[in-house]
Amino acid sequence: MTFRLLGAAAALLLLSACSNYQYKSFVGNLDDPALRVLDLSDGVADAPVIYFETMQYRDLGIPFHRLLLAVRVDGQPLPYAGKYSILDYFGYQAIRLTPGSHSLEWCWVSMNKLGTGGGKCGFGAPDLRLEAGKHYLATWSSSTAMIGVSGSEQMQISVTSYVLDRDTKKQVYP
């Protein structure tokens, strides 16, 4: 009986390993045709687009979705964008803007299929120069550490965010 239960548990684990978790309706891949681009370019031909990184992965069998969400452009909040609670964020995964200098702000969000997670806002580029016809990528690097004393440790995630030219992968900010 024990082997049968272990076999069933292993089969469920393998089946669940094939699924991806997406936070709300945000895409898990920036090349997904369902990605919606917020157009703030006023119809400018060859307007640059800045994408905000998204990734899906598993840790200890739990599906995660980590992503950046744009919340402000040139000091103005984007429609409905921001942090509403520790588990409720909204923003944009791609924005089309006019060429030239812009200030951008975004949030880093990490959610998992168990319904836990969180995020941090306040990342940004206060003076990002965007060129016509170019594609950019706001992305991040992170490190994780356990802090506290044994028995009451907490996981601390440090995030550094920056902007790349999406085609050349060259860092353009900071």
Tab-separated table of C-alpha atoms in Angstrom:
chain	number	residue	atom	x	y	z
A	1	MET	CA	0.000	0.000	0.000
A	2	THR	CA	2.853	2.402	0.881
A	3	PHE	CA	4.554	1.844	-2.489
A	4	ARG	CA	1.264	2.512	-4.285
A	5	LEU	CA	0.865	5.851	-2.460
A	6	LEU	CA	4.472	6.788	-3.175
A	7	GLY	CA	3.981	5.899	-6.845
A	8	ALA	CA	0.838	8.024	-7.063
A	9	ALA	CA	2.608	10.933	-5.352
A	10	ALA	CA	5.566	10.629	-7.752
A	11	ALA	CA	3.219	10.579	-10.759
A	12	LEU	CA	1.426	13.711	-9.525
A	13	LEU	CA	4.762	15.445	-8.978
A	14	LEU	CA	5.906	14.591	-12.507
A	15	LEU	CA	2.627	15.794	-14.004
A	16	SER	CA	2.736	19.037	-12.071
A	17	ALA	CA	6.349	19.592	-13.171
A	18	CYS	CA	5.077	20.117	-16.707
A	19	SER	CA	2.807	23.016	-15.763
A	20	ASN	CA	3.820	26.667	-15.552
A	21	TYR	CA	2.428	29.231	-13.182
A	22	GLN	CA	1.486	32.688	-14.424
A	23	TYR	CA	0.782	35.525	-12.025
A	24	LYS	CA	-2.620	36.997	-12.924
A	25	SER	CA	-2.853	37.344	-16.703
A	26	PHE	CA	0.779	38.361	-17.216
A	27	VAL	CA	2.672	36.368	-19.828
A	28	GLY	CA	5.569	34.171	-18.792
A	29	ASN	CA	7.560	34.813	-21.978
A	30	LEU	CA	8.047	38.188	-23.684
A	31	ASP	CA	7.767	36.540	-27.108
A	32	ASP	CA	4.243	35.308	-26.281
A	33	PRO	CA	1.759	36.684	-28.852
A	34	ALA	CA	-0.621	37.451	-25.960
A	35	LEU	CA	1.783	40.129	-24.654
A	36	ARG	CA	0.004	43.480	-24.657
A	37	VAL	CA	2.101	46.573	-25.365
A	38	LEU	CA	0.893	49.836	-23.809
A	39	ASP	CA	1.261	52.403	-26.597
A	40	LEU	CA	2.256	55.855	-25.338
A	41	SER	CA	4.025	56.831	-28.584
A	42	ASP	CA	1.314	59.112	-29.999
A	43	GLY	CA	1.545	57.127	-33.246
A	44	VAL	CA	5.214	57.908	-33.868
A	45	ALA	CA	6.584	55.701	-36.632
A	46	ASP	CA	9.376	53.387	-35.503
A	47	ALA	CA	8.723	54.132	-31.822
A	48	PRO	CA	11.024	52.313	-29.381
A	49	VAL	CA	9.595	49.596	-27.126
A	50	ILE	CA	10.804	48.728	-23.654
A	51	TYR	CA	9.985	45.245	-22.367
A	52	PHE	CA	9.995	44.290	-18.701
A	53	GLU	CA	11.571	40.897	-17.947
A	54	THR	CA	9.485	37.918	-16.935
A	55	MET	CA	10.531	34.398	-16.012
A	56	GLN	CA	8.907	31.202	-14.824
A	57	TYR	CA	10.805	28.528	-12.939
A	58	ARG	CA	10.477	25.840	-10.291
A	59	ASP	CA	12.157	25.680	-6.916
A	60	LEU	CA	11.677	22.525	-4.820
A	61	GLY	CA	8.845	21.598	-7.202
A	62	ILE	CA	6.927	24.836	-6.649
A	63	PRO	CA	6.206	26.927	-9.786
A	64	PHE	CA	7.219	30.596	-9.543
A	65	HIS	CA	6.633	33.605	-11.759
A	66	ARG	CA	9.002	36.548	-11.330
A	67	LEU	CA	8.505	39.655	-13.381
A	68	LEU	CA	8.965	43.388	-13.651
A	69	LEU	CA	5.907	45.594	-14.104
A	70	ALA	CA	6.090	49.208	-15.324
A	71	VAL	CA	4.100	51.543	-13.074
A	72	ARG	CA	5.144	55.115	-14.011
A	73	VAL	CA	6.431	56.946	-17.087
A	74	ASP	CA	7.791	60.487	-16.969
A	75	GLY	CA	6.494	60.941	-13.432
A	76	GLN	CA	2.926	59.950	-14.311
A	77	PRO	CA	1.319	56.772	-12.945
A	78	LEU	CA	0.202	54.309	-15.603
A	79	PRO	CA	-3.507	53.377	-15.578
A	80	TYR	CA	-4.335	51.071	-12.634
A	81	ALA	CA	-0.618	50.356	-12.075
A	82	GLY	CA	0.955	49.893	-8.672
A	83	LYS	CA	1.048	47.837	-5.516
A	84	TYR	CA	-2.354	47.227	-3.956
A	85	SER	CA	-1.234	44.740	-1.299
A	86	ILE	CA	1.654	42.343	-0.654
A	87	LEU	CA	0.123	39.861	-3.140
A	88	ASP	CA	-1.578	42.277	-5.539
A	89	TYR	CA	0.442	44.209	-8.123
A	90	PHE	CA	-0.515	45.571	-11.513
A	91	GLY	CA	1.548	47.148	-14.258
A	92	TYR	CA	2.674	46.707	-17.830
A	93	GLN	CA	5.113	44.236	-19.385
A	94	ALA	CA	5.881	46.355	-22.457
A	95	ILE	CA	5.536	50.031	-23.363
A	96	ARG	CA	5.922	51.808	-26.697
A	97	LEU	CA	7.213	55.373	-26.221
A	98	THR	CA	8.371	58.304	-28.305
A	99	PRO	CA	12.111	58.426	-29.014
A	100	GLY	CA	14.078	60.555	-26.576
A	101	SER	CA	14.668	60.758	-22.858
A	102	HIS	CA	12.149	59.262	-20.411
A	103	SER	CA	11.952	58.394	-16.748
A	104	LEU	CA	10.542	54.957	-15.955
A	105	GLU	CA	9.599	53.229	-12.708
A	106	TRP	CA	8.771	49.582	-12.147
A	107	CYS	CA	8.099	46.929	-9.535
A	108	TRP	CA	9.797	43.534	-9.139
A	109	VAL	CA	7.251	40.821	-8.318
A	110	SER	CA	7.758	37.196	-7.244
A	111	MET	CA	4.671	34.993	-6.845
A	112	ASN	CA	4.190	31.232	-6.684
A	113	LYS	CA	1.445	28.715	-7.252
A	114	LEU	CA	0.989	28.280	-3.485
A	115	GLY	CA	-0.426	31.821	-3.390
A	116	THR	CA	2.512	33.359	-1.574
A	117	GLY	CA	5.062	35.885	-2.695
A	118	GLY	CA	5.611	39.584	-2.714
A	119	GLY	CA	7.475	42.317	-4.454
A	120	LYS	CA	9.169	45.645	-4.241
A	121	CYS	CA	8.551	48.864	-6.126
A	122	GLY	CA	10.854	51.818	-6.624
A	123	PHE	CA	13.141	50.445	-9.322
A	124	GLY	CA	13.662	52.669	-12.303
A	125	ALA	CA	15.647	54.685	-14.747
A	126	PRO	CA	15.247	58.432	-14.178
A	127	ASP	CA	16.862	59.447	-17.474
A	128	LEU	CA	16.734	56.674	-20.062
A	129	ARG	CA	17.453	57.693	-23.651
A	130	LEU	CA	15.414	55.629	-26.129
A	131	GLU	CA	16.293	55.542	-29.822
A	132	ALA	CA	13.798	55.126	-32.668
A	133	GLY	CA	13.360	51.551	-33.838
A	134	LYS	CA	15.147	50.027	-30.841
A	135	HIS	CA	13.898	47.435	-28.372
A	136	TYR	CA	14.978	47.557	-24.744
A	137	LEU	CA	14.709	45.180	-21.806
A	138	ALA	CA	14.410	46.172	-18.156
A	139	THR	CA	15.747	43.174	-16.251
A	140	TRP	CA	17.325	42.229	-12.932
A	141	SER	CA	19.786	40.090	-11.080
A	142	SER	CA	19.083	38.782	-7.606
A	143	SER	CA	20.699	36.999	-4.710
A	144	THR	CA	19.092	35.164	-1.816
A	145	ALA	CA	20.310	34.858	1.760
A	146	MET	CA	18.898	33.480	4.990
A	147	ILE	CA	19.065	35.977	7.860
A	148	GLY	CA	18.277	35.648	11.551
A	149	VAL	CA	18.976	33.030	14.185
A	150	SER	CA	18.273	29.324	13.815
A	151	GLY	CA	14.562	28.657	14.137
A	152	SER	CA	13.510	32.170	13.158
A	153	GLU	CA	15.361	32.641	9.902
A	154	GLN	CA	13.882	34.647	7.059
A	155	MET	CA	14.790	34.619	3.417
A	156	GLN	CA	16.090	37.944	2.124
A	157	ILE	CA	16.167	38.617	-1.618
A	158	SER	CA	18.381	41.427	-2.932
A	159	VAL	CA	17.453	42.724	-6.382
A	160	THR	CA	19.475	44.924	-8.744
A	161	SER	CA	17.684	46.160	-11.838
A	162	TYR	CA	19.113	47.537	-15.088
A	163	VAL	CA	18.201	48.108	-18.756
A	164	LEU	CA	19.659	46.381	-21.810
A	165	ASP	CA	19.410	46.950	-25.538
A	166	ARG	CA	17.294	43.857	-26.269
A	167	ASP	CA	18.980	43.144	-29.604
A	168	THR	CA	22.650	43.645	-28.687
A	169	LYS	CA	22.325	42.723	-24.948
A	170	LYS	CA	24.491	45.801	-24.176
A	171	GLN	CA	23.652	47.460	-20.861
A	172	VAL	CA	22.315	50.989	-21.453
A	173	TYR	CA	21.254	51.873	-17.898
A	174	PRO	CA	22.732	52.436	-15.377
